[in-house]
Coordinates of C-alpha atoms in Angstrom, one line a residue:
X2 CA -4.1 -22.5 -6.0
X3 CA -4.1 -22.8 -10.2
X4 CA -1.7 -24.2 -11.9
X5 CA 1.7 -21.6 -12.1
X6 CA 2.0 -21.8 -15.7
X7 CA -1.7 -20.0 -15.9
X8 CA -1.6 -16.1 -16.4
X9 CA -1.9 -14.1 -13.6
X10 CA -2.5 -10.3 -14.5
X11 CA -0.4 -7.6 -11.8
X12 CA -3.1 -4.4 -12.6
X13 CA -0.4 -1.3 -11.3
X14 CA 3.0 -3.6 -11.3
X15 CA 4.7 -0.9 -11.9
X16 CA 4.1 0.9 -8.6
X17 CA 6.0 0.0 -5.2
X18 CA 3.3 -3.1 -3.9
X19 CA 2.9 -4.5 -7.6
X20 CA 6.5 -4.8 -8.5
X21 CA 7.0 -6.4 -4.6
X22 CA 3.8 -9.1 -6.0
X23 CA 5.4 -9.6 -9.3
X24 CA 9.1 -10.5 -7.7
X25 CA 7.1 -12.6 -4.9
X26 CA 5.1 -14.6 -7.8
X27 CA 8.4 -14.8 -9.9
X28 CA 10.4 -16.4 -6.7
X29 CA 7.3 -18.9 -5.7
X30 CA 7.4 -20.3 -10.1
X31 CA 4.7 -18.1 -11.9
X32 CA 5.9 -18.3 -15.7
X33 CA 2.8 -16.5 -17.4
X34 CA 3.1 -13.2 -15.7
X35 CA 1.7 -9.6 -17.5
X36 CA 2.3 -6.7 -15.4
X37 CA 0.4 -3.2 -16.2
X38 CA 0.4 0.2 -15.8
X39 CA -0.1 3.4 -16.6
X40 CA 3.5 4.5 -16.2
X41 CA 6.3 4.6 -18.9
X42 CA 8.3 1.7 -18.2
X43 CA 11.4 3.9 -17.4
X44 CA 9.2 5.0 -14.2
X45 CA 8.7 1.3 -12.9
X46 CA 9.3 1.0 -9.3
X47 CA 10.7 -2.5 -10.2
X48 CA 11.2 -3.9 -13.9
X49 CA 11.2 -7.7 -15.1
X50 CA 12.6 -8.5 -18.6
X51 CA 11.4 -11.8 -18.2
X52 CA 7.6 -11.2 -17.7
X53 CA 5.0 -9.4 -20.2
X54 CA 4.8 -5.6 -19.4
X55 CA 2.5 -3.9 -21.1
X56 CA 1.7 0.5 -20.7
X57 CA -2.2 0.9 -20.6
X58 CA -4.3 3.4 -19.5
X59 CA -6.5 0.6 -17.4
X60 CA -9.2 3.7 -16.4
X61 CA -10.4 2.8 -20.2
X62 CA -12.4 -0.3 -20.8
X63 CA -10.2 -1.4 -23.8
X64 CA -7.4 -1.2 -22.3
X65 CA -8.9 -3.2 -19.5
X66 CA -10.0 -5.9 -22.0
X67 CA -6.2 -6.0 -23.3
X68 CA -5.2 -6.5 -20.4
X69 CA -7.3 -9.3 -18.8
X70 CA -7.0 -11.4 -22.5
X71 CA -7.0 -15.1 -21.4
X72 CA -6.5 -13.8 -17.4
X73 CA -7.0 -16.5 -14.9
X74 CA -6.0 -14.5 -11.6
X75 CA -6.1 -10.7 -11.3
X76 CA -4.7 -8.7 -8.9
X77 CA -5.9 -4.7 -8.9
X78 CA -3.8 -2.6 -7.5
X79 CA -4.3 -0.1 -9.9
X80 CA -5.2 3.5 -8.4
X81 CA -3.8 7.2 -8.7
X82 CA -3.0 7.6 -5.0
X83 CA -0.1 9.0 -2.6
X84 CA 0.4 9.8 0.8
X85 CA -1.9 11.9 3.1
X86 CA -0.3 15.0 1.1
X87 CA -1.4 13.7 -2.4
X88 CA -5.2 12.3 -1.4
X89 CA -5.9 15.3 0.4
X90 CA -5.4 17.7 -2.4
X91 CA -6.5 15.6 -5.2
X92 CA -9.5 14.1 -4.4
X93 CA -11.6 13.9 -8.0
X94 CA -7.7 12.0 -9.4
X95 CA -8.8 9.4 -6.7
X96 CA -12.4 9.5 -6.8
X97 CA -11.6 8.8 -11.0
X98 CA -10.0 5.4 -9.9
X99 CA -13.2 4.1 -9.8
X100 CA -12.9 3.8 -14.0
X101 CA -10.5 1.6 -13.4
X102 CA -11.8 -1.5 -11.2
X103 CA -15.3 -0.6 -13.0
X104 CA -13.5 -1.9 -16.6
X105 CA -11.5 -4.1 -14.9
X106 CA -14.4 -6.2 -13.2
X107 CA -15.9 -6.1 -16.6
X108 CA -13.6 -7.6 -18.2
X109 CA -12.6 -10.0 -15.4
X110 CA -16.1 -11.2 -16.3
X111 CA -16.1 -11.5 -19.9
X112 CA -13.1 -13.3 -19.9
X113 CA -13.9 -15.8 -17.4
X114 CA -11.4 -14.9 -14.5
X115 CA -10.8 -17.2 -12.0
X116 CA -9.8 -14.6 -9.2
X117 CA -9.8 -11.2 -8.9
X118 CA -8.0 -9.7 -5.8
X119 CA -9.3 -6.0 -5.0
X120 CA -6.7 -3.7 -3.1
X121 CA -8.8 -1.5 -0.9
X122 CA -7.7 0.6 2.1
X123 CA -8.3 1.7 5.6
X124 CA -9.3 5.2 4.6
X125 CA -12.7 3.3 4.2
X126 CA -13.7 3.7 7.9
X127 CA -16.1 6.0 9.6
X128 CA -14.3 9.1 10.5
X129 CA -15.9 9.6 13.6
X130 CA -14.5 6.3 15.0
X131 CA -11.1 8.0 14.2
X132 CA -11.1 11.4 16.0
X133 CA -9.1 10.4 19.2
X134 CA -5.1 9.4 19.0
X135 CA -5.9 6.5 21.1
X136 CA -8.1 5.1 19.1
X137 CA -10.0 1.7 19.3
X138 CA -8.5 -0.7 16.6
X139 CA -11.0 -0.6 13.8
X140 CA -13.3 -3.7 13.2
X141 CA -14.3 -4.8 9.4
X142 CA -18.0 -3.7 10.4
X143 CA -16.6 -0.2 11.4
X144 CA -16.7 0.5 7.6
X145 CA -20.7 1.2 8.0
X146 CA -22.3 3.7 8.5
X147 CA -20.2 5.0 5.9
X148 CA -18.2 8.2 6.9
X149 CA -14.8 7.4 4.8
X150 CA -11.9 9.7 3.6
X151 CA -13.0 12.1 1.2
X152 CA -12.6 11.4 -2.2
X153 CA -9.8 8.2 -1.8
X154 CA -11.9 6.8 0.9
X155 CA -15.3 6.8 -0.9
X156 CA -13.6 5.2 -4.2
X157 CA -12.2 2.2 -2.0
X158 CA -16.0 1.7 -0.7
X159 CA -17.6 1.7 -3.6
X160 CA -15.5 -0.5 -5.6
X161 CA -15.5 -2.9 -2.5
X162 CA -19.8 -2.7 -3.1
X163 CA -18.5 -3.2 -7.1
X164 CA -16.4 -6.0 -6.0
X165 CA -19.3 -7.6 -3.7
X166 CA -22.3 -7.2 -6.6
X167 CA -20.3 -9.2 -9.7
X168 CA -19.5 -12.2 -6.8
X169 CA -22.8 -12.3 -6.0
X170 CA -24.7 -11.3 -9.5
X171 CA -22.5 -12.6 -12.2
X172 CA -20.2 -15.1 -10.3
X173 CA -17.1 -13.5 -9.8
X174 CA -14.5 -14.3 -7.6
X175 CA -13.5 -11.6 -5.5
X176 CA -11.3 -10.5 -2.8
X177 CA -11.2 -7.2 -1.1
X178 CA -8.4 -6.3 1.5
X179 CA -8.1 -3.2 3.2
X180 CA -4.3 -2.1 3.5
X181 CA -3.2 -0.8 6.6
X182 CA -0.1 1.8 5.1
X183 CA 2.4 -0.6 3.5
X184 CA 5.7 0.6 3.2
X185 CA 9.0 -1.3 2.4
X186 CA 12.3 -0.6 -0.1
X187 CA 10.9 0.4 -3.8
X188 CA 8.8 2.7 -2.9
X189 CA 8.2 6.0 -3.4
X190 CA 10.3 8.6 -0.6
X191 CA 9.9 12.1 -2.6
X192 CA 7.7 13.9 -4.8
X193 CA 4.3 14.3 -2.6
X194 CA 2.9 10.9 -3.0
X195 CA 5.0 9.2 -0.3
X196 CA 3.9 8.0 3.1
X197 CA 5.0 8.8 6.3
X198 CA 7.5 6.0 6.8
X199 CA 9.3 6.8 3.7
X200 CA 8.7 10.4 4.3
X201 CA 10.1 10.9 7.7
X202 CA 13.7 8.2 6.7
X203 CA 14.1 10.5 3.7
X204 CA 13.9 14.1 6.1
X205 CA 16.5 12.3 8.9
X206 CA 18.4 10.9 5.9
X207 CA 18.9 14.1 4.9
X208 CA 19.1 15.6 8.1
X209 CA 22.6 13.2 8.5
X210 CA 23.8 13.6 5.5
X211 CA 23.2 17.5 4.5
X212 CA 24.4 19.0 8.3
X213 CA 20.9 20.6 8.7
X214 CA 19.7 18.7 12.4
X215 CA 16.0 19.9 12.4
X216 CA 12.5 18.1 10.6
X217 CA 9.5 19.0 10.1
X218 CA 6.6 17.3 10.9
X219 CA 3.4 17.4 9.8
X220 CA 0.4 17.7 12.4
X221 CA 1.3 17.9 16.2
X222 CA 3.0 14.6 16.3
X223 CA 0.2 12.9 18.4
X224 CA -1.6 11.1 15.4
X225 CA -1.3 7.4 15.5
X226 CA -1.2 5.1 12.4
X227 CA 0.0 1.4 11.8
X228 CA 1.9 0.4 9.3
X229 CA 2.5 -2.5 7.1
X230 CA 6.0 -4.2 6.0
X231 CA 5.6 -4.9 2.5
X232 CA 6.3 -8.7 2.6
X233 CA 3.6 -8.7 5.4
X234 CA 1.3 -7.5 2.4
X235 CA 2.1 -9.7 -0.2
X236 CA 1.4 -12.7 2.3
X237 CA -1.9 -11.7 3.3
X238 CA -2.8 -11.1 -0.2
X239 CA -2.4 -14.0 -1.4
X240 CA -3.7 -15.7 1.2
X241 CA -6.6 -14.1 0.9
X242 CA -6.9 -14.5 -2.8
X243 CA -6.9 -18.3 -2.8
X244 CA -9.4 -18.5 0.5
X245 CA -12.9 -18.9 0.5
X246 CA -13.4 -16.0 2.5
X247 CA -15.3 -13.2 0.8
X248 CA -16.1 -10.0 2.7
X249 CA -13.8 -7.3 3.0
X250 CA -10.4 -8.0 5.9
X251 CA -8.5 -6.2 7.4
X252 CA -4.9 -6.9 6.1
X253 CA -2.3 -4.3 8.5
X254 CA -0.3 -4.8 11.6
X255 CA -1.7 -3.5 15.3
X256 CA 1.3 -1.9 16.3
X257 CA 0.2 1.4 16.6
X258 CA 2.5 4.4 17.1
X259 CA 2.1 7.9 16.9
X260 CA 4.1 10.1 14.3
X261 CA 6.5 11.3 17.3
X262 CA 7.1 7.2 18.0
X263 CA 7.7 6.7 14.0
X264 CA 10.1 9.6 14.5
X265 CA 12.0 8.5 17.2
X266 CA 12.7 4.9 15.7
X267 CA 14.1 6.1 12.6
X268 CA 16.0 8.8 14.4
X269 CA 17.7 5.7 16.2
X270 CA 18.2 4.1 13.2
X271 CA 20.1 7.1 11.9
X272 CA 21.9 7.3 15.2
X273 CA 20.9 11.3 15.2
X274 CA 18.6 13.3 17.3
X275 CA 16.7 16.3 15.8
X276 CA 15.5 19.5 16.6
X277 CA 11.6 19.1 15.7
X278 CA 9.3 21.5 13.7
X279 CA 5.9 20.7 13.7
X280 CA 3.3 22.3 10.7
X281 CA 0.1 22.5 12.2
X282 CA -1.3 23.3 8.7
X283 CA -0.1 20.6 6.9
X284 CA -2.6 17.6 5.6
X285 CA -2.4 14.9 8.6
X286 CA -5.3 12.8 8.0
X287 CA -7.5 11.5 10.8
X288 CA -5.8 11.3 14.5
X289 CA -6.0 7.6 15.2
X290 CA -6.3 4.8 12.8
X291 CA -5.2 1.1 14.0
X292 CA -6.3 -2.3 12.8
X293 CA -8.0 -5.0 14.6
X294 CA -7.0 -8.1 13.5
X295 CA -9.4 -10.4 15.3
X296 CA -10.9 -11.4 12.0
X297 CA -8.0 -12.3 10.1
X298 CA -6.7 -14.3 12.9
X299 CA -10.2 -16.1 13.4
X300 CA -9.8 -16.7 9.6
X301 CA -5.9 -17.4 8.9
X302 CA -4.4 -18.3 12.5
X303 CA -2.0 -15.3 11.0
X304 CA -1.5 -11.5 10.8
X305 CA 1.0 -9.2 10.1
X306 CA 3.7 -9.5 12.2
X307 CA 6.9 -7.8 11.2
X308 CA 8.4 -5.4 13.7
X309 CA 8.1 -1.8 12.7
X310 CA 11.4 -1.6 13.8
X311 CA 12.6 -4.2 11.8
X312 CA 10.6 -3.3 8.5
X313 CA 12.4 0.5 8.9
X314 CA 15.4 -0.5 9.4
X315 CA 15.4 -2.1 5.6
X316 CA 13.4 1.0 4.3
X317 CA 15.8 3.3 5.6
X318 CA 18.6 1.2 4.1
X319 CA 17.1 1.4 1.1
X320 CA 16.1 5.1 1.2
X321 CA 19.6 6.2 2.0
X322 CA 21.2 4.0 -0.9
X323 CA 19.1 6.3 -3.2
X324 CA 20.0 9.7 -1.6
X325 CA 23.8 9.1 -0.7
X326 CA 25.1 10.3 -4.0
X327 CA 23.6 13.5 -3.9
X328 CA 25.6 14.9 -1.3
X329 CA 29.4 15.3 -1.5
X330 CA 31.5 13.5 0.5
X331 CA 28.4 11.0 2.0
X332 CA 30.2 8.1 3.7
X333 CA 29.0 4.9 2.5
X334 CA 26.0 3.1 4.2
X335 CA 27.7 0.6 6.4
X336 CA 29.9 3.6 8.1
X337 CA 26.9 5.6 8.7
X338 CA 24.6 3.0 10.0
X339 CA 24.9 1.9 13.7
X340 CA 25.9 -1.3 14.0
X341 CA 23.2 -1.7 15.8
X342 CA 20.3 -1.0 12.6
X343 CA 22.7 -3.6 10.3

């Protein structure tokens, strides 16, 4: 670990895991904090007075080099990314991403970075090890040969090989994890860029509180993902950054459910049941994606272990704080809760 008075650079801490990492660093004594992003600060998923917060466009190399002035740690989680919905119908916005971690290991270099943490993704494995709902959890080495999501997936890969070629030609420390679908409070619910978690608490959210008992679903149901509480994330991540360990890890949970499953705990949550609409046309992704975590276990003695249950019970919390007010009459959150989801 540095010393927390050194300036630690948050590349997209204005989006939902960069504002969790800049509170997190805050809480553990960071005093030299600069968050970025592309976003006008008014569109922050979380704000802090008390750090630097600076608008860039980081896809530019100047703006990279602004940002990174007098850097020790880096963390990129910088990318113009979304749910299944968004990636699969805007794949050259993703594959433009690459700008971004390009200038920013550039500049990491030039200005003498000690650490810079790379947020990849599981949409960098072979597809055809992901056709089958009951999928084998996916090993690091499943990442080659490389079949990844178009567009998002093939960005992630290749700035991982970015990543891997300035540690190994100019000296830079770097970290890649590949996220397993983090999800938490603060993030984004609406708009087309949310994932499923938030996505399917904001339909039975609305479900309750609007009358209309019915949801749609996307895909037949039977897909099967993982996913990641957020506080999960930030303690791999930095785990990770301050290890010695270099190749790419897994950083997810291996509770896989299917979308139907994901449905059902957050209908229980809601304490509804609804009538369920499935759109066979709608972007789903591949059918079975889960993490193995043999790796980061050999490598940690840890990985992510938060309940699903548990994580959506506080991201439906959240979710339905934000929606309440739009519908006359709403009772508060603590009446329409179970007890049992408090």
């Amino acid at each position: 670990m540095i010393d927390k008075k050194a300036k630690v650079v948050v590349c997209g801490g204005g989006g939902f895991i960069g504002g969790h990492l800049v509170s997190d660093l805050l809480r553990q004594g960071y005093t030299d904090i600069r968050s970025v992003d592309i976003k006008p600060f008014d569109e922050w998923y979380q704000h802090f007075p008390q750090i630097e917060n600076i608008q860039l466009d980081l896809q530019e190399k100047p703006a990279c080099d602004k940002a990174l002035k007098g850097a020790k740690v880096v963390y990129n989680l910088a990318a113009d990314m979304g749910g299944m919905g968004f990636i699969e119908n805007n794949k050259c916005l993703c594959m433009l991403s690459v700008l971004i971690n390009t200038h920013l290991c550039m500049a990491a270099k030039e200005n003498g970075v000690d650490r810079y943490f790379y947020a990849s993704s599981a949409c960098v494995y072979n597809g055809e090890k992901q056709k089958d709902p009951n999928v084998t959890a996916l090993k690091e080495e499943d990442a080659y040969p490389a079949l990844p999501e178009d567009g998002y997936g093939w960005e992630k890969l290749f700035s991982e090989r970015m990543c891997r070629h300035f540690r190994e030609d100019f000296g830079l420390k770097t970290r890649v994890a590949r996220y397993h679908n983090v999800y938490g409070p603060h993030g984004t619910f609406e708009g087309g860029r949310e994932k499923a978690p938030a996505a399917i608490c904001r339909k039975v959210i609305h479900s309750k509180l609007s009358g209309d008992h019915s949801i749609e679903i996307w895909g037949d149901g039977h897909q099967t993902r993982s996913f990641m509480y957020i506080s999960d994330c930030l303690k791999g991540t930095q785990t990770l950054t301050w290890s010695d360990f270099v190749e790419p890890i897994n950083i997810g949970s291996s509770e896989m459910v299917s979308i139907n499953q994901l449905v059902d705990i957050v209908e229980a949550i809601g304490g509804i049941k609804l009538q369920r609409n499935y759109n066979l046309s709608a972007p789903k992704g591949v059918n079975g994606r889960n993490s193995d975590n043999t790796l980061i276990k050999k490598v940690f003695g840890w990985e992510p272990d938060t309940r699903l249950r548990d994580g959506l019970e506080k991201t439906y919390r959240w979710i339905y704080d934000q929606m309440a007010d739009r519908y006359p009459g709403a009772k508060s959150r603590a009446t329409s809760i179970p007890a049992g989801a408090r």
